[in-house]
PDB file of C-alpha atoms in Angstrom:
ATOM      1  CA  MET A   1      58.171 122.328  60.352  1.00  0.00           C
ATOM      2  CA  MET A   2      60.150 120.307  57.820  1.00  0.00           C
ATOM      3  CA  GLU A   3      57.441 120.753  55.151  1.00  0.00           C
ATOM      4  CA  VAL A   4      57.792 124.542  55.367  1.00  0.00           C
ATOM      5  CA  ARG A   5      61.579 124.337  55.087  1.00  0.00           C
ATOM      6  CA  LEU A   6      61.428 122.044  52.051  1.00  0.00           C
ATOM      7  CA  GLU A   7      58.896 124.326  50.376  1.00  0.00           C
ATOM      8  CA  ARG A   8      61.217 127.258  51.038  1.00  0.00           C
ATOM      9  CA  LEU A   9      64.111 125.347  49.447  1.00  0.00           C
ATOM     10  CA  CYS A  10      62.032 124.628  46.341  1.00  0.00           C
ATOM     11  CA  ASN A  11      60.996 128.276  46.056  1.00  0.00           C
ATOM     12  CA  LEU A  12      64.581 129.487  46.432  1.00  0.00           C
ATOM     13  CA  ALA A  13      65.780 127.003  43.805  1.00  0.00           C
ATOM     14  CA  SER A  14      63.101 128.254  41.407  1.00  0.00           C
ATOM     15  CA  GLU A  15      64.005 131.899  42.074  1.00  0.00           C
ATOM     16  CA  LEU A  16      67.711 131.204  41.552  1.00  0.00           C
ATOM     17  CA  SER A  17      66.963 129.399  38.293  1.00  0.00           C
ATOM     18  CA  THR A  18      64.995 132.406  37.029  1.00  0.00           C
ATOM     19  CA  LEU A  19      67.762 134.746  38.175  1.00  0.00           C
ATOM     20  CA  HIS A  20      70.356 132.614  36.400  1.00  0.00           C
ATOM     21  CA  GLU A  21      68.439 132.816  33.123  1.00  0.00           C
ATOM     22  CA  SER A  22      68.575 136.619  33.167  1.00  0.00           C
ATOM     23  CA  ARG A  23      72.097 137.027  34.596  1.00  0.00           C
ATOM     24  CA  ARG A  24      74.178 134.165  33.253  1.00  0.00           C
ATOM     25  CA  SER A  25      77.315 136.289  32.882  1.00  0.00           C
ATOM     26  CA  THR A  26      77.130 137.427  36.501  1.00  0.00           C
ATOM     27  CA  PHE A  27      76.846 133.833  37.716  1.00  0.00           C
ATOM     28  CA  ALA A  28      79.749 132.822  35.465  1.00  0.00           C
ATOM     29  CA  ARG A  29      82.031 135.507  36.928  1.00  0.00           C
ATOM     30  CA  CYS A  30      81.090 134.811  40.552  1.00  0.00           C
ATOM     31  CA  SER A  31      83.251 131.938  41.802  1.00  0.00           C
ATOM     32  CA  GLN A  32      81.605 132.117  45.222  1.00  0.00           C
ATOM     33  CA  ALA A  33      78.211 131.371  43.663  1.00  0.00           C
ATOM     34  CA  SER A  34      79.531 128.181  42.089  1.00  0.00           C
ATOM     35  CA  SER A  35      81.227 126.925  45.271  1.00  0.00           C
ATOM     36  CA  THR A  36      78.163 127.765  47.377  1.00  0.00           C
ATOM     37  CA  VAL A  37      75.864 125.819  45.045  1.00  0.00           C
ATOM     38  CA  ASP A  38      78.244 122.834  45.114  1.00  0.00           C
ATOM     39  CA  ASP A  39      78.270 122.931  48.919  1.00  0.00           C
ATOM     40  CA  ILE A  40      74.465 123.058  49.103  1.00  0.00           C
ATOM     41  CA  ILE A  41      74.132 120.148  46.658  1.00  0.00           C
ATOM     42  CA  ALA A  42      76.583 118.051  48.671  1.00  0.00           C
ATOM     43  CA  LYS A  43      74.715 118.728  51.926  1.00  0.00           C
ATOM     44  CA  MET A  44      71.330 117.922  50.381  1.00  0.00           C
ATOM     45  CA  GLU A  45      72.639 114.655  48.919  1.00  0.00           C
ATOM     46  CA  PHE A  46      74.064 113.735  52.334  1.00  0.00           C
ATOM     47  CA  LEU A  47      70.736 114.543  53.998  1.00  0.00           C
ATOM     48  CA  LYS A  48      68.930 112.348  51.468  1.00  0.00           C
ATOM     49  CA  GLU A  49      71.248 109.402  52.182  1.00  0.00           C
ATOM     50  CA  VAL A  50      70.872 109.786  55.958  1.00  0.00           C
ATOM     51  CA  VAL A  51      67.065 109.784  55.718  1.00  0.00           C
ATOM     52  CA  LEU A  52      67.000 106.787  53.360  1.00  0.00           C
ATOM     53  CA  GLN A  53      69.341 104.778  55.566  1.00  0.00           C
ATOM     54  CA  GLU A  54      67.707 105.684  58.881  1.00  0.00           C
ATOM     55  CA  GLU A  55      64.996 103.006  58.918  1.00  0.00           C
ATOM     56  CA  ASP A  56      67.375 100.377  57.569  1.00  0.00           C
ATOM     57  CA  VAL A  57      69.980 101.082  60.255  1.00  0.00           C
ATOM     58  CA  LEU A  58      67.421 101.052  63.067  1.00  0.00           C
ATOM     59  CA  ASN A  59      65.871  97.800  61.828  1.00  0.00           C
ATOM     60  CA  ARG A  60      69.253  96.065  61.582  1.00  0.00           C
ATOM     61  CA  ALA A  61      70.258  97.358  65.013  1.00  0.00           C
ATOM     62  CA  ALA A  62      66.992  96.128  66.537  1.00  0.00           C
ATOM     63  CA  SER A  63      67.449  92.730  64.893  1.00  0.00           C
ATOM     64  CA  ARG A  64      70.977  92.362  66.303  1.00  0.00           C
ATOM     65  CA  ARG A  65      69.842  93.392  69.778  1.00  0.00           C
ATOM     66  CA  MET A  66      66.899  90.965  69.781  1.00  0.00           C
ATOM     67  CA  SER A  67      69.194  88.161  68.632  1.00  0.00           C
ATOM     68  CA  ALA A  68      71.592  88.927  71.488  1.00  0.00           C
ATOM     69  CA  LEU A  69      68.750  89.040  74.011  1.00  0.00           C
ATOM     70  CA  ARG A  70      67.370  85.682  72.806  1.00  0.00           C
ATOM     71  CA  LYS A  71      70.788  84.046  73.169  1.00  0.00           C
ATOM     72  CA  ARG A  72      71.203  85.530  76.634  1.00  0.00           C
ATOM     73  CA  SER A  73      67.710  84.333  77.588  1.00  0.00           C
ATOM     74  CA  ILE A  74      68.562  80.746  76.602  1.00  0.00           C
ATOM     75  CA  PHE A  75      71.781  80.900  78.636  1.00  0.00           C
ATOM     76  CA  THR A  76      69.975  82.295  81.661  1.00  0.00           C
ATOM     77  CA  LYS A  77      67.259  79.634  81.558  1.00  0.00           C
ATOM     78  CA  LYS A  78      69.886  76.884  81.427  1.00  0.00           C
ATOM     79  CA  SER A  79      71.652  78.431  84.412  1.00  0.00           C
ATOM     80  CA  SER A  80      68.374  78.696  86.285  1.00  0.00           C
ATOM     81  CA  ASN A  81      67.522  75.036  85.665  1.00  0.00           C
ATOM     82  CA  ALA A  82      70.926  73.982  86.960  1.00  0.00           C
ATOM     83  CA  SER A  83      70.403  75.903  90.185  1.00  0.00           C
ATOM     84  CA  SER A  84      67.597  75.602  92.700  1.00  0.00           C
ATOM     85  CA  SER A  85      64.231  76.647  91.303  1.00  0.00           C
ATOM     86  CA  GLY A  86      62.066  79.281  92.948  1.00  0.00           C
ATOM     87  CA  THR A  87      64.978  81.382  94.215  1.00  0.00           C
ATOM     88  CA  VAL A  88      63.886  84.931  95.006  1.00  0.00           C
ATOM     89  CA  ILE A  89      66.338  87.663  94.086  1.00  0.00           C
ATOM     90  CA  THR A  90      66.387  90.159  96.923  1.00  0.00           C
ATOM     91  CA  HIS A  91      69.651  91.960  96.301  1.00  0.00           C
ATOM     92  CA  ALA A  92      72.619  92.160  93.973  1.00  0.00           C
ATOM     93  CA  THR A  93      76.125  93.308  94.751  1.00  0.00           C
ATOM     94  CA  ILE A  94      77.467  95.850  92.293  1.00  0.00           C
ATOM     95  CA  ASN A  95      81.161  96.200  93.086  1.00  0.00           C
ATOM     96  CA  GLY A  96      84.171  94.051  92.266  1.00  0.00           C
ATOM     97  CA  ASP A  97      83.813  90.411  91.282  1.00  0.00           C
ATOM     98  CA  ALA A  98      80.058  90.438  91.889  1.00  0.00           C
ATOM     99  CA  GLN A  99      79.416  92.158  88.536  1.00  0.00           C
ATOM    100  CA  PHE A 100      78.338  88.768  87.152  1.00  0.00           C
ATOM    101  CA  ASP A 101      75.724  88.512  89.919  1.00  0.00           C
ATOM    102  CA  VAL A 102      74.193  91.795  88.795  1.00  0.00           C
ATOM    103  CA  LYS A 103      74.066  90.576  85.219  1.00  0.00           C
ATOM    104  CA  GLN A 104      72.508  87.264  86.205  1.00  0.00           C
ATOM    105  CA  ALA A 105      69.950  88.965  88.435  1.00  0.00           C
ATOM    106  CA  ALA A 106      69.045  91.451  85.697  1.00  0.00           C
ATOM    107  CA  SER A 107      68.711  88.633  83.146  1.00  0.00           C
ATOM    108  CA  ARG A 108      66.327  86.730  85.411  1.00  0.00           C
ATOM    109  CA  LEU A 109      64.230  89.823  86.007  1.00  0.00           C
ATOM    110  CA  TYR A 110      64.074  90.415  82.268  1.00  0.00           C
ATOM    111  CA  ASP A 111      63.045  86.812  81.588  1.00  0.00           C
ATOM    112  CA  VAL A 112      60.157  86.999  84.075  1.00  0.00           C
ATOM    113  CA  GLU A 113      59.132  90.349  82.501  1.00  0.00           C
ATOM    114  CA  ASN A 114      59.865  92.386  85.623  1.00  0.00           C
ATOM    115  CA  TYR A 115      61.231  95.172  83.451  1.00  0.00           C
ATOM    116  CA  SER A 116      60.955  98.053  85.916  1.00  0.00           C
ATOM    117  CA  LYS A 117      62.981  96.203  88.567  1.00  0.00           C
ATOM    118  CA  CYS A 118      65.497  95.168  85.907  1.00  0.00           C
ATOM    119  CA  VAL A 119      65.986  98.829  84.983  1.00  0.00           C
ATOM    120  CA  ARG A 120      66.315  99.943  88.607  1.00  0.00           C
ATOM    121  CA  LEU A 121      68.938  97.281  89.260  1.00  0.00           C
ATOM    122  CA  ILE A 122      71.045  98.111  86.207  1.00  0.00           C
ATOM    123  CA  GLU A 123      70.868 101.865  86.750  1.00  0.00           C
ATOM    124  CA  LYS A 124      72.547 101.376  90.144  1.00  0.00           C
ATOM    125  CA  VAL A 125      75.652 100.107  88.366  1.00  0.00           C
ATOM    126  CA  PRO A 126      78.302 102.831  87.825  1.00  0.00           C
ATOM    127  CA  PRO A 127      78.515 103.848  84.129  1.00  0.00           C
ATOM    128  CA  ALA A 128      82.156 102.759  83.913  1.00  0.00           C
ATOM    129  CA  GLU A 129      81.117  99.221  84.987  1.00  0.00           C
ATOM    130  CA  THR A 130      78.076  98.933  82.718  1.00  0.00           C
ATOM    131  CA  ASP A 131      78.914  96.579  79.862  1.00  0.00           C
ATOM    132  CA  ARG A 132      77.158  95.726  76.607  1.00  0.00           C
ATOM    133  CA  ASP A 133      74.940  93.025  78.132  1.00  0.00           C
ATOM    134  CA  LEU A 134      73.631  95.323  80.855  1.00  0.00           C
ATOM    135  CA  LEU A 135      73.079  98.080  78.292  1.00  0.00           C
ATOM    136  CA  LEU A 136      70.965  95.807  76.086  1.00  0.00           C
ATOM    137  CA  LEU A 137      68.987  94.418  79.023  1.00  0.00           C
ATOM    138  CA  CYS A 138      68.113  97.915  80.239  1.00  0.00           C
ATOM    139  CA  HIS A 139      67.459  99.139  76.697  1.00  0.00           C
ATOM    140  CA  GLY A 140      65.139  96.201  75.999  1.00  0.00           C
ATOM    141  CA  SER A 141      63.343  96.706  79.309  1.00  0.00           C
ATOM    142  CA  TYR A 142      62.648 100.353  78.510  1.00  0.00           C
ATOM    143  CA  LYS A 143      61.236  99.326  75.118  1.00  0.00           C
ATOM    144  CA  HIS A 144      58.841  96.864  76.748  1.00  0.00           C
ATOM    145  CA  MET A 145      57.759  99.402  79.371  1.00  0.00           C
ATOM    146  CA  LEU A 146      57.195 101.990  76.648  1.00  0.00           C
ATOM    147  CA  SER A 147      54.936  99.631  74.690  1.00  0.00           C
ATOM    148  CA  ASP A 148      52.954  98.969  77.892  1.00  0.00           C
ATOM    149  CA  ALA A 149      52.700 102.637  78.919  1.00  0.00           C
ATOM    150  CA  ALA A 150      49.204 103.627  80.031  1.00  0.00           C
ATOM    151  CA  ASN A 151      49.258 107.088  78.467  1.00  0.00           C
ATOM    152  CA  THR A 152      51.393 109.623  76.612  1.00  0.00           C
ATOM    153  CA  ARG A 153      52.585 111.286  79.810  1.00  0.00           C
ATOM    154  CA  GLU A 154      53.925 108.001  81.161  1.00  0.00           C
ATOM    155  CA  ALA A 155      55.520 107.190  77.799  1.00  0.00           C
ATOM    156  CA  SER A 156      57.208 110.602  77.695  1.00  0.00           C
ATOM    157  CA  LYS A 157      58.668 110.075  81.166  1.00  0.00           C
ATOM    158  CA  LEU A 158      59.962 106.635  80.204  1.00  0.00           C
ATOM    159  CA  CYS A 159      61.632 108.060  77.101  1.00  0.00           C
ATOM    160  CA  GLU A 160      63.188 110.798  79.215  1.00  0.00           C
ATOM    161  CA  TRP A 161      64.668 108.284  81.696  1.00  0.00           C
ATOM    162  CA  TRP A 162      65.651 105.932  78.875  1.00  0.00           C
ATOM    163  CA  ARG A 163      67.580 108.686  77.107  1.00  0.00           C
ATOM    164  CA  ALA A 164      69.253 109.823  80.343  1.00  0.00           C
ATOM    165  CA  PHE A 165      70.501 106.271  80.983  1.00  0.00           C
ATOM    166  CA  VAL A 166      71.974 105.860  77.487  1.00  0.00           C
ATOM    167  CA  GLU A 167      73.527 109.339  77.390  1.00  0.00           C
ATOM    168  CA  LYS A 168      75.133 108.693  80.794  1.00  0.00           C
ATOM    169  CA  LEU A 169      76.955 105.750  79.208  1.00  0.00           C
ATOM    170  CA  GLU A 170      77.741 107.711  76.055  1.00  0.00           C
ATOM    171  CA  SER A 171      79.604 110.279  78.136  1.00  0.00           C
ATOM    172  CA  GLU A 172      81.983 107.604  79.383  1.00  0.00           C
ATOM    173  CA  LYS A 173      85.002 106.508  77.346  1.00  0.00           C
ATOM    174  CA  ALA A 174      84.183 103.270  75.519  1.00  0.00           C
ATOM    175  CA  CYS A 175      85.678 101.068  72.835  1.00  0.00           C
ATOM    176  CA  GLN A 176      84.461 101.587  69.286  1.00  0.00           C
ATOM    177  CA  HIS A 177      82.087  98.600  69.147  1.00  0.00           C
ATOM    178  CA  PHE A 178      80.481  99.419  72.497  1.00  0.00           C
ATOM    179  CA  ARG A 179      80.120 103.063  71.508  1.00  0.00           C
ATOM    180  CA  LEU A 180      78.339 101.980  68.326  1.00  0.00           C
ATOM    181  CA  GLU A 181      75.888  99.975  70.446  1.00  0.00           C
ATOM    182  CA  ILE A 182      75.326 102.983  72.708  1.00  0.00           C
ATOM    183  CA  LEU A 183      74.691 105.311  69.763  1.00  0.00           C
ATOM    184  CA  GLU A 184      72.316 102.810  68.153  1.00  0.00           C
ATOM    185  CA  CYS A 185      70.363 102.589  71.412  1.00  0.00           C
ATOM    186  CA  LEU A 186      70.274 106.381  71.670  1.00  0.00           C
ATOM    187  CA  ALA A 187      69.055 106.679  68.068  1.00  0.00           C
ATOM    188  CA  GLU A 188      66.255 104.195  68.717  1.00  0.00           C
ATOM    189  CA  CYS A 189      65.276 106.012  71.909  1.00  0.00           C
ATOM    190  CA  LEU A 190      65.117 109.353  70.075  1.00  0.00           C
ATOM    191  CA  TRP A 191      63.137 107.778  67.239  1.00  0.00           C
ATOM    192  CA  GLU A 192      60.567 106.359  69.665  1.00  0.00           C
ATOM    193  CA  THR A 193      60.394 109.738  71.414  1.00  0.00           C
ATOM    194  CA  SER A 194      59.729 111.516  68.109  1.00  0.00           C
ATOM    195  CA  ARG A 195      56.769 109.202  67.459  1.00  0.00           C
ATOM    196  CA  LEU A 196      54.950 110.159  70.651  1.00  0.00           C
ATOM    197  CA  PRO A 197      51.914 112.414  70.177  1.00  0.00           C
ATOM    198  CA  LEU A 198      52.759 115.923  71.349  1.00  0.00           C
ATOM    199  CA  PRO A 199      50.550 118.977  71.993  1.00  0.00           C
ATOM    200  CA  LEU A 200      50.026 121.332  69.059  1.00  0.00           C
ATOM    201  CA  ASP A 201      52.341 123.924  70.616  1.00  0.00           C
ATOM    202  CA  SER A 202      55.219 121.427  70.907  1.00  0.00           C
ATOM    203  CA  SER A 203      56.414 121.502  67.286  1.00  0.00           C
ATOM    204  CA  THR A 204      59.686 123.102  68.399  1.00  0.00           C
ATOM    205  CA  ALA A 205      60.307 120.271  70.858  1.00  0.00           C
ATOM    206  CA  ARG A 206      59.692 117.684  68.136  1.00  0.00           C
ATOM    207  CA  GLU A 207      62.079 119.466  65.772  1.00  0.00           C
ATOM    208  CA  ARG A 208      64.697 119.529  68.526  1.00  0.00           C
ATOM    209  CA  ILE A 209      64.301 115.770  68.996  1.00  0.00           C
ATOM    210  CA  MET A 210      64.647 115.189  65.254  1.00  0.00           C
ATOM    211  CA  ASP A 211      67.745 117.403  65.200  1.00  0.00           C
ATOM    212  CA  ASP A 212      69.234 115.341  68.044  1.00  0.00           C
ATOM    213  CA  LEU A 213      68.389 112.168  66.131  1.00  0.00           C
ATOM    214  CA  MET A 214      70.101 113.499  63.006  1.00  0.00           C
ATOM    215  CA  ILE A 215      73.213 114.447  65.001  1.00  0.00           C
ATOM    216  CA  THR A 216      73.269 110.991  66.598  1.00  0.00           C
ATOM    217  CA  LYS A 217      72.960 109.302  63.191  1.00  0.00           C
ATOM    218  CA  ILE A 218      75.818 111.394  61.819  1.00  0.00           C
ATOM    219  CA  GLU A 219      77.965 110.540  64.845  1.00  0.00           C
ATOM    220  CA  LEU A 220      77.021 106.876  64.422  1.00  0.00           C
ATOM    221  CA  TYR A 221      78.209 107.017  60.817  1.00  0.00           C
ATOM    222  CA  GLN A 222      81.440 108.778  61.795  1.00  0.00           C
ATOM    223  CA  VAL A 223      82.252 106.204  64.491  1.00  0.00           C
ATOM    224  CA  SER A 224      81.421 103.240  62.232  1.00  0.00           C
ATOM    225  CA  ALA A 225      83.492 104.695  59.381  1.00  0.00           C
ATOM    226  CA  GLY A 226      86.451 105.530  61.627  1.00  0.00           C
ATOM    227  CA  PRO A 227      89.510 103.349  62.238  1.00  0.00           C
ATOM    228  CA  ILE A 228      88.872 100.224  64.298  1.00  0.00           C
ATOM    229  CA  HIS A 229      90.367 100.397  67.796  1.00  0.00           C
TER     230      HIS A 229
END
């Protein structure tokens, strides 16, 4: 547990301070001690910044995604009004020039709150052909299904499938901006997973999820701070 680790850090810091008081000359002669302390301080300061920025980053990412979904919803409704009303979507072609048909079909399913069918449709699209709009539609659908989950078991399964979908895209080569979107979606998925109630014997699993979230946040920072391409 994180509380135990932090308590251990405090105890070690106190012990080192006491040791330093009685052996100042030894500490002064040991260059490795000084460099090790500097390294630990740098890592702890970095950890502090990551934790402080986590909620802010997730909130801004969620705001941008909701804004994009609202704009797409308006566009889809206008397109629907221009076409014949009451059209039932029975299929969508995935290859070649019909990519737009998949996007339009998924948007309509999202607008009528048929989130499970929206997800199934998008997940049939090859990862290399899944663009930002399809990512956000599927991501938003999983969020809605998670909020409507009947129990923890169902929610856990949804998070598992949600993560698998995003990581499948993350494994593909993508431009910097799209990769940032993918990592933000993955971070939000991991965050929602970490909030699920787990059995008492699942503390290791929760720590593993938090470790994955931390790694994703670090990678998100590295990609955002890297050269634009």
